[in-house]
Short mmCIF file of C-alpha atoms in Angstrom, two decimals:
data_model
loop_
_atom_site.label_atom_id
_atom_site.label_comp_id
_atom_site.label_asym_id
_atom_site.label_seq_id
_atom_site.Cartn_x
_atom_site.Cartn_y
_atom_site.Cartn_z
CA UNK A 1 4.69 21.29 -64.22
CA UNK A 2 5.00 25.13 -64.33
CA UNK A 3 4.03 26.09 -60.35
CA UNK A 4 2.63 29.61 -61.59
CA UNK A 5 -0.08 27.30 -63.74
CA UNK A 6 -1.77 25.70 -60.70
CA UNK A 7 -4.25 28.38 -59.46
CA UNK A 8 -4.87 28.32 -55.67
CA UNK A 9 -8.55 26.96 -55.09
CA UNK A 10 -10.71 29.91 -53.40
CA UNK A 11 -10.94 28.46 -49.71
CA UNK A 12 -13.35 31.51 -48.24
CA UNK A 13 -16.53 29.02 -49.33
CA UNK A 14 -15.92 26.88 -47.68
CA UNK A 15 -15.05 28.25 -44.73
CA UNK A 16 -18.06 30.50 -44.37
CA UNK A 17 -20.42 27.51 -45.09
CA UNK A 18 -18.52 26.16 -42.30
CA UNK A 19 -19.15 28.67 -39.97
CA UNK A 20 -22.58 29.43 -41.00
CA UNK A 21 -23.40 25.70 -40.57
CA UNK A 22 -22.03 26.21 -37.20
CA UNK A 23 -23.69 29.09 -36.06
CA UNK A 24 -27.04 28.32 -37.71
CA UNK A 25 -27.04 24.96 -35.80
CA UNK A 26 -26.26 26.86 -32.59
CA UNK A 27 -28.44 29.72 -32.63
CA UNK A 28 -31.31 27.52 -33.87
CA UNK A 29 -30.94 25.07 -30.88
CA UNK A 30 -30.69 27.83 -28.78
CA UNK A 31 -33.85 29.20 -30.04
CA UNK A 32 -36.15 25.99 -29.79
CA UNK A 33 -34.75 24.67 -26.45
CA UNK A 34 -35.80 28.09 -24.70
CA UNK A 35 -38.62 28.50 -26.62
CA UNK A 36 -39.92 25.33 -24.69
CA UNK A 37 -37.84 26.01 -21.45
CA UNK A 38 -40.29 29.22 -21.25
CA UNK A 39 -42.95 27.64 -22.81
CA UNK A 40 -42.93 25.13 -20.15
CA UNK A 41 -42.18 27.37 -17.28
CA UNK A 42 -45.21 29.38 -17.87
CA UNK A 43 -47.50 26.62 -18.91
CA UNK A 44 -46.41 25.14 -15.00
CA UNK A 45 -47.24 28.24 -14.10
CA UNK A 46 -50.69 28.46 -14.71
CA UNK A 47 -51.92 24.57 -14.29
CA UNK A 48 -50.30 25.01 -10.76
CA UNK A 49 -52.78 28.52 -10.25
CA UNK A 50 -55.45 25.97 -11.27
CA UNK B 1 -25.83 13.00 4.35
CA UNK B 2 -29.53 13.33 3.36
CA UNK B 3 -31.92 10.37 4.59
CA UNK B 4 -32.15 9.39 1.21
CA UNK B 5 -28.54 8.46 1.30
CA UNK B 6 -28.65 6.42 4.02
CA UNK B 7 -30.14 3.01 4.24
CA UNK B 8 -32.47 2.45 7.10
CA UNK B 9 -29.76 0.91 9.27
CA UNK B 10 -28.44 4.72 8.86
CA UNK B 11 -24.94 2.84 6.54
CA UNK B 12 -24.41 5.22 3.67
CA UNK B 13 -26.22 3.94 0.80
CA UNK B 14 -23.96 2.42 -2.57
CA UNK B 15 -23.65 5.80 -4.49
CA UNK B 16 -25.29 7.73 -2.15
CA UNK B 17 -24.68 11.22 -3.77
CA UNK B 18 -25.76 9.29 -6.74
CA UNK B 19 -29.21 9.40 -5.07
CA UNK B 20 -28.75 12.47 -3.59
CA UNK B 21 -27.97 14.63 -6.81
CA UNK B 22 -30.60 12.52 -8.91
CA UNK B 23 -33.88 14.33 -7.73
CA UNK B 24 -35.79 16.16 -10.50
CA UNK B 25 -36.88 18.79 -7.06
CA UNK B 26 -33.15 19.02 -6.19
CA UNK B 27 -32.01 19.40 -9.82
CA UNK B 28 -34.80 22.23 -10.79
CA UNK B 29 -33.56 24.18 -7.19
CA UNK B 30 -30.64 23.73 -8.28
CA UNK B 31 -31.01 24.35 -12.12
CA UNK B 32 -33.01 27.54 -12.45
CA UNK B 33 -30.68 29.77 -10.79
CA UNK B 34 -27.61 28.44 -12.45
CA UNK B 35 -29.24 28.62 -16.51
CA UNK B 36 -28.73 32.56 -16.95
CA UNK B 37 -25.00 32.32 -15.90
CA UNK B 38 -24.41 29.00 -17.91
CA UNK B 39 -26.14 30.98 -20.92
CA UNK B 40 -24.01 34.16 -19.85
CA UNK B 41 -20.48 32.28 -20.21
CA UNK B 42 -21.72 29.76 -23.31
CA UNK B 43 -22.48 32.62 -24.92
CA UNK B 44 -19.43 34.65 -24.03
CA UNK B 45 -16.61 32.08 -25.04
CA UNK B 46 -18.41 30.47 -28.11
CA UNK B 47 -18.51 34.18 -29.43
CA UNK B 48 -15.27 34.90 -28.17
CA UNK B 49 -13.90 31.96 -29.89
CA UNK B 50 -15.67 31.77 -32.65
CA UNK B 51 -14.96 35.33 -33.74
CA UNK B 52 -11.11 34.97 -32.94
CA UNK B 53 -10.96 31.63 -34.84
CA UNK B 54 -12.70 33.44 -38.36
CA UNK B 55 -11.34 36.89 -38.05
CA UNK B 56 -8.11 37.31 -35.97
CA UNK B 57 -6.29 33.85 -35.58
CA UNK B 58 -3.11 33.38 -38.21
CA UNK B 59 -3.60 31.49 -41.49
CA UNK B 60 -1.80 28.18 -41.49
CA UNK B 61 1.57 28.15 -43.61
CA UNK B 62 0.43 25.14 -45.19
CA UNK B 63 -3.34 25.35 -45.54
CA UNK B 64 -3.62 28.96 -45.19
CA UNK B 65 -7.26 30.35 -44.03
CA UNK B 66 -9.03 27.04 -44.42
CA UNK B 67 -7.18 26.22 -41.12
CA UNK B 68 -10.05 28.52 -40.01
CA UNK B 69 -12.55 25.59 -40.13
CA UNK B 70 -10.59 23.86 -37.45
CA UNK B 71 -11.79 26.12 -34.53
CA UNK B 72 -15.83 24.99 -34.91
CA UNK B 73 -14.50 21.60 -36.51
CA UNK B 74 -12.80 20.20 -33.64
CA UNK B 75 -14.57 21.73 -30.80
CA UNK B 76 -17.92 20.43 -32.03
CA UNK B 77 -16.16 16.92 -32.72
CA UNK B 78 -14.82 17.27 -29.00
CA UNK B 79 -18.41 17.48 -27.87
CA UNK B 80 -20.03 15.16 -30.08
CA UNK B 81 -17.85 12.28 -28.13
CA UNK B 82 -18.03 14.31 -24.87
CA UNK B 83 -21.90 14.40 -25.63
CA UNK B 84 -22.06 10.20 -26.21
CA UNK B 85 -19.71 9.58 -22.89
CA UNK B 86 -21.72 11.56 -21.00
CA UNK B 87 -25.10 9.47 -22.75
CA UNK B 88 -23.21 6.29 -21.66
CA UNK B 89 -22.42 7.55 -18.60
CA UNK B 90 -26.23 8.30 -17.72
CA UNK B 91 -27.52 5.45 -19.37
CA UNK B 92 -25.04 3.23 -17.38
CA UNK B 93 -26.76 4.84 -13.89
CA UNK B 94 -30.27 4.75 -15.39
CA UNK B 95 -29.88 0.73 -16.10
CA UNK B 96 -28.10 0.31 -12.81
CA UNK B 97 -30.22 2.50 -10.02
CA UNK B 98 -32.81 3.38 -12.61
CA UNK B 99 -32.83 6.96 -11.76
CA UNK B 100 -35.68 8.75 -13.77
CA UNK B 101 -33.26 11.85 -13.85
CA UNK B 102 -30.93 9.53 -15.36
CA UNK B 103 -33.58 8.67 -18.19
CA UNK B 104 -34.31 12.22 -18.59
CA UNK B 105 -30.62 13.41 -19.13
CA UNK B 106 -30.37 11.09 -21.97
CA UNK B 107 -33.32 11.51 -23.44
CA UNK B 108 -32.00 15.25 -23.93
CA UNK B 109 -28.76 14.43 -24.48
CA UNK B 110 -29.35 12.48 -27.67
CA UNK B 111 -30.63 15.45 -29.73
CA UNK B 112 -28.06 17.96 -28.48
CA UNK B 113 -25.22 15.62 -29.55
CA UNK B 114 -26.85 14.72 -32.97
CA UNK B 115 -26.87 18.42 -33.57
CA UNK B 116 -22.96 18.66 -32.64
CA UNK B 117 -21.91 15.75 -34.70
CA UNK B 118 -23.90 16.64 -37.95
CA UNK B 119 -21.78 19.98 -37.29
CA UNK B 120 -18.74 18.26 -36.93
CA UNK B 121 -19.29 16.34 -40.42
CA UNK B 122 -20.54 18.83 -42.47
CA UNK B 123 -17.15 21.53 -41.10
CA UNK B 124 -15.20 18.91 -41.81
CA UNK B 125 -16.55 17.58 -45.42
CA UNK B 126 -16.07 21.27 -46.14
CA UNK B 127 -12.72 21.23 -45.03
CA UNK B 128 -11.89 18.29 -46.96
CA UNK B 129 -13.10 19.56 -50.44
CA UNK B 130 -10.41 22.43 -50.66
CA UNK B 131 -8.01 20.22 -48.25
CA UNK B 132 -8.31 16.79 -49.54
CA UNK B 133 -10.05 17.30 -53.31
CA UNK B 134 -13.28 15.41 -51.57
CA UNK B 135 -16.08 16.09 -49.74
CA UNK B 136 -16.29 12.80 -48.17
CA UNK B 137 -13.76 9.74 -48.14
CA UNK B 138 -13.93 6.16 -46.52
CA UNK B 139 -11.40 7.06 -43.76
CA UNK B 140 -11.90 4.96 -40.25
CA UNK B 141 -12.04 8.31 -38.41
CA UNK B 142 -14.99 9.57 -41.02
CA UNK B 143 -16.35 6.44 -40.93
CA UNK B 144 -16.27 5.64 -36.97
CA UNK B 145 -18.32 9.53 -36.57
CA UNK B 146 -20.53 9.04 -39.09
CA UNK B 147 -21.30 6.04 -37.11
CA UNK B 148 -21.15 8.51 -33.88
CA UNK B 149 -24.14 10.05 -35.75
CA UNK B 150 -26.12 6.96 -36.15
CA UNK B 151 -25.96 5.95 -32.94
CA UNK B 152 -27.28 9.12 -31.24
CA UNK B 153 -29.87 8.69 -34.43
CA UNK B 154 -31.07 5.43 -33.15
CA UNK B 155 -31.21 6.75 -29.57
CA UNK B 156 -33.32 9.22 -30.25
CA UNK B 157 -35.85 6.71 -32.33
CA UNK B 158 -35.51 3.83 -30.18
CA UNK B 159 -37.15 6.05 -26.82
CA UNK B 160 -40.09 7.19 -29.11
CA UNK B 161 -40.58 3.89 -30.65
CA UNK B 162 -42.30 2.35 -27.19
CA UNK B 163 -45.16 2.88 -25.79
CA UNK B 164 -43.97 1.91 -22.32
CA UNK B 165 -41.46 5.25 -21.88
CA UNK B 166 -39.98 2.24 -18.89
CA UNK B 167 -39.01 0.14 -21.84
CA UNK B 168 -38.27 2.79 -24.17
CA UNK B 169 -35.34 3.83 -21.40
CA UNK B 170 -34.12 0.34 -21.01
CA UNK B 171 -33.66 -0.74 -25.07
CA UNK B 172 -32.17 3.24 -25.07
CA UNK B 173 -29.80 2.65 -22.34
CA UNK B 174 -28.49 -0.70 -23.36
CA UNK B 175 -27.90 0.99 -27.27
CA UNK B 176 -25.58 4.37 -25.52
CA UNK B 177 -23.88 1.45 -23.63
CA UNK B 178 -23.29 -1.03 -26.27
CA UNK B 179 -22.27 2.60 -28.82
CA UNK B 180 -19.45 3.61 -26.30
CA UNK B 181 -17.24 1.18 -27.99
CA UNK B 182 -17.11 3.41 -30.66
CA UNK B 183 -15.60 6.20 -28.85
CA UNK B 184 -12.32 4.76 -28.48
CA UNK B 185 -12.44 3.54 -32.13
CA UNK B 186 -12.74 7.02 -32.69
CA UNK B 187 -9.92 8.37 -30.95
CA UNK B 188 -7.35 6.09 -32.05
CA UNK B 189 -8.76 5.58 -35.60
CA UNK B 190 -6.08 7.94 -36.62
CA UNK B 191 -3.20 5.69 -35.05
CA UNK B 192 -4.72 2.24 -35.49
CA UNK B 193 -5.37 2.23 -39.32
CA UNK B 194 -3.47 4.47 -42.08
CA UNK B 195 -5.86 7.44 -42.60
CA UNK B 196 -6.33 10.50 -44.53
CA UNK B 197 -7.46 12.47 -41.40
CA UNK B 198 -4.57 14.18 -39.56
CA UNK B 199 -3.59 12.43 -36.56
CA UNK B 200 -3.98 14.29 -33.12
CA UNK B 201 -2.74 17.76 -32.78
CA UNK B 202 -3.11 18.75 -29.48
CA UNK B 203 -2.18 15.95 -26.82
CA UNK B 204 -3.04 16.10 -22.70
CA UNK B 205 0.19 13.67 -22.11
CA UNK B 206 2.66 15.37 -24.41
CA UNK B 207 3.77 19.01 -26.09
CA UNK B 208 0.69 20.25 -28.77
CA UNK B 209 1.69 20.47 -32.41
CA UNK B 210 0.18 23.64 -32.71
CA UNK B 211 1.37 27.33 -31.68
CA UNK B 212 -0.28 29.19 -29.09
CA UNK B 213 -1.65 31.96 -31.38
CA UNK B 214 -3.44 29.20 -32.72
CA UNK B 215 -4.15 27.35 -29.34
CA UNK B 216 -5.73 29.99 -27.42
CA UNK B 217 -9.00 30.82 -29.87
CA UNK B 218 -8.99 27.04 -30.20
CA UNK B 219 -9.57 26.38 -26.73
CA UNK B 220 -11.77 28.92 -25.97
CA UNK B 221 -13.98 28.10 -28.34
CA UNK B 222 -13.77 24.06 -27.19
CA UNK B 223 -14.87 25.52 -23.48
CA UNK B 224 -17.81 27.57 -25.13
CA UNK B 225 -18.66 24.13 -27.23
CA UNK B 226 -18.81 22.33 -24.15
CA UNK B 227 -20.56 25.47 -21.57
CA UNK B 228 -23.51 25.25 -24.70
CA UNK B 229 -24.12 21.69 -25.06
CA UNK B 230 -24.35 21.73 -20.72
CA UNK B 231 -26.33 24.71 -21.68
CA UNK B 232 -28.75 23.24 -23.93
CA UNK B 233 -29.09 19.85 -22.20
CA UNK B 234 -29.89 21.72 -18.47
CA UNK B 235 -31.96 23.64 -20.10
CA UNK B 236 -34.39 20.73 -21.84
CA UNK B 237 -33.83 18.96 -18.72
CA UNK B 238 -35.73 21.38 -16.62
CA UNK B 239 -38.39 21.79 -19.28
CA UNK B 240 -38.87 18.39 -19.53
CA UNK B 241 -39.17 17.80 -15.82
CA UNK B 242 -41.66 20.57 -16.36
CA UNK B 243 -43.47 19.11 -18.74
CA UNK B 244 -43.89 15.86 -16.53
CA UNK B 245 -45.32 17.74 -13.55
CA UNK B 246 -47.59 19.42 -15.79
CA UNK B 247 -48.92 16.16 -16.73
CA UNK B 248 -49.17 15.03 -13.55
CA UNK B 249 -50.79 17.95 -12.39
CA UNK B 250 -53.80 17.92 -14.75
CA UNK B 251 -54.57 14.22 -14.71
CA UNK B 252 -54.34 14.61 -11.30
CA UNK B 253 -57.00 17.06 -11.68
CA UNK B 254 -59.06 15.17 -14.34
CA UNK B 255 -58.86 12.16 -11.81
CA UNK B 256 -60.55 14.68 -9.33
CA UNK B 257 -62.88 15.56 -11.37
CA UNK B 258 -64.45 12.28 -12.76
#
């Protein structure tokens, strides 16, 4: 087989769906677990007021 | 030594600083001040790392820039099993001194590691397509953390599935213990059977395969990994111990009440 004839697959989508996975996963679980770390916090807050 | 860990004869108590560390009070004290500087440093080396792995570490001679995958591919697979040791490990203490700290740890755990395995399959199907010509493939080290998966999956269920959170902890606790046997599977899947995963590239006993431009981002981003999953799991902790106390609180109130 002529090597110039097999083209080199693209690899950039797959790395950036990769990555995106990646940091999708970790800003969105970083998101929700503060969102209830605060949410909790200030919800202890105010039934201890009470 | 706190009275706690000390029976009443004043003898040190078996795992005392078992007792001693395993007090929702001692662990919000101790848990509150230390979040913003555990969030500080995640966030520092998982950026750090991250950013160095996709932008400034070499291409591979052999795979080129797909070799980029590896640094969130192999840190999150490091804390997926990380994750389940430490679920085994908690579980272990929970079914032994039945510490409700213990409970609540893996309770929290479960998710966070679910979340870190799914991204450890899905970087490394999409390494495999341009790598390996498949997304997916019937390899024992696929296989055994796809299983990985499925057992954090059944932790989570199996504590929501009872009514009685008591028995919900127990049936939870013996399933982490029973799914550590998978971890070593995992690990020396790659020696043990004849696989199309790469066998292990970076060894604690012996010289790494791997150069240290390629190291260096690698490793920092495996200490980020592991700084956020501590991260996340302190940080549900404390809300969840929250969440308990407000509970308390208002049926306490409610019982006052009535």
């Amino acid at each position: 087989m002529n090597p110039a004839a097999i083209q080199p697959i693209d690899v950039w989508p797959f790395v950036n769906g990769a990555y995106a996975a990646t940091v999708l996963f970790l800003a969105g679980a970083a998101w929700l677990t503060f969102a209830r770390y605060r949410r909790a916090r200030a919800r202890l807050a105010q039934v201890e007021q009470v | 030594m706190t009275q706690s860990a000390l029976t009443p004869a004043g003898q040190p108590r078996s795992g005392g600083w078992f007792h001693y560390l395993a007090n929702p009070g001692r662990f919000q004290r101790v848990a509150r001040p230390t979040l913003p500087w555990l969030v500080a440093f995640s966030l520092l080396l998982t950026v750090t790392g991250i950013v160095w792995g996709y932008w400034f570490a070499p291409a591979d001679w052999q795979q080129g820039d797909a070799s980029r995958i590896m640094y969130v591919h192999v840190p999150a697979a490091w804390v997926a099993m990380a994750g389940y040791a430490s679920l085994a490990f908690c579980s272990f203490l929970s079914l032994v001194w039945r510490h409700p700290l213990a409970d609540i740890a893996a309770e929290e755990i479960s998710p966070v590691g679910a979340g870190f395995t799914a991204v450890c399959l899905v970087s490394g199907s999409l390494w495999g397509k341009p790598m390996w010509g498949a997304y997916w493939v019937w390899d024992a080290r696929l296989t055994s953390v796809l299983i990985l998966f499925f057992l954090y999956l059944g932790h989570i269920a199996l504590i929501r599935a009872f009514d009685n959170k008591a028995h919900a902890y127990r049936a939870a606790a013996i399933l982490a213990l029973a799914g550590a046997v998978n971890l070593p599977i995992i690990v020396y899947s790659v020696q043990w059977w004849n696989t199309l995963h790469q066998g292990n590239t970076i060894s604690l006993t012996g010289p790494s395969k791997i150069y240290v431009t390629m190291l260096y981002p690698l490793l920092i981003a495996s200490v980020g990994f592991y700084l956020t999953f501590v991260t996340l799991v302190v940080a549900r902790m404390s809300a969840a111990i929250s969440e308990r106390k407000i509970t308390a609180l208002l049926r306490a109130a409610a019982e006052r009440a009535s």
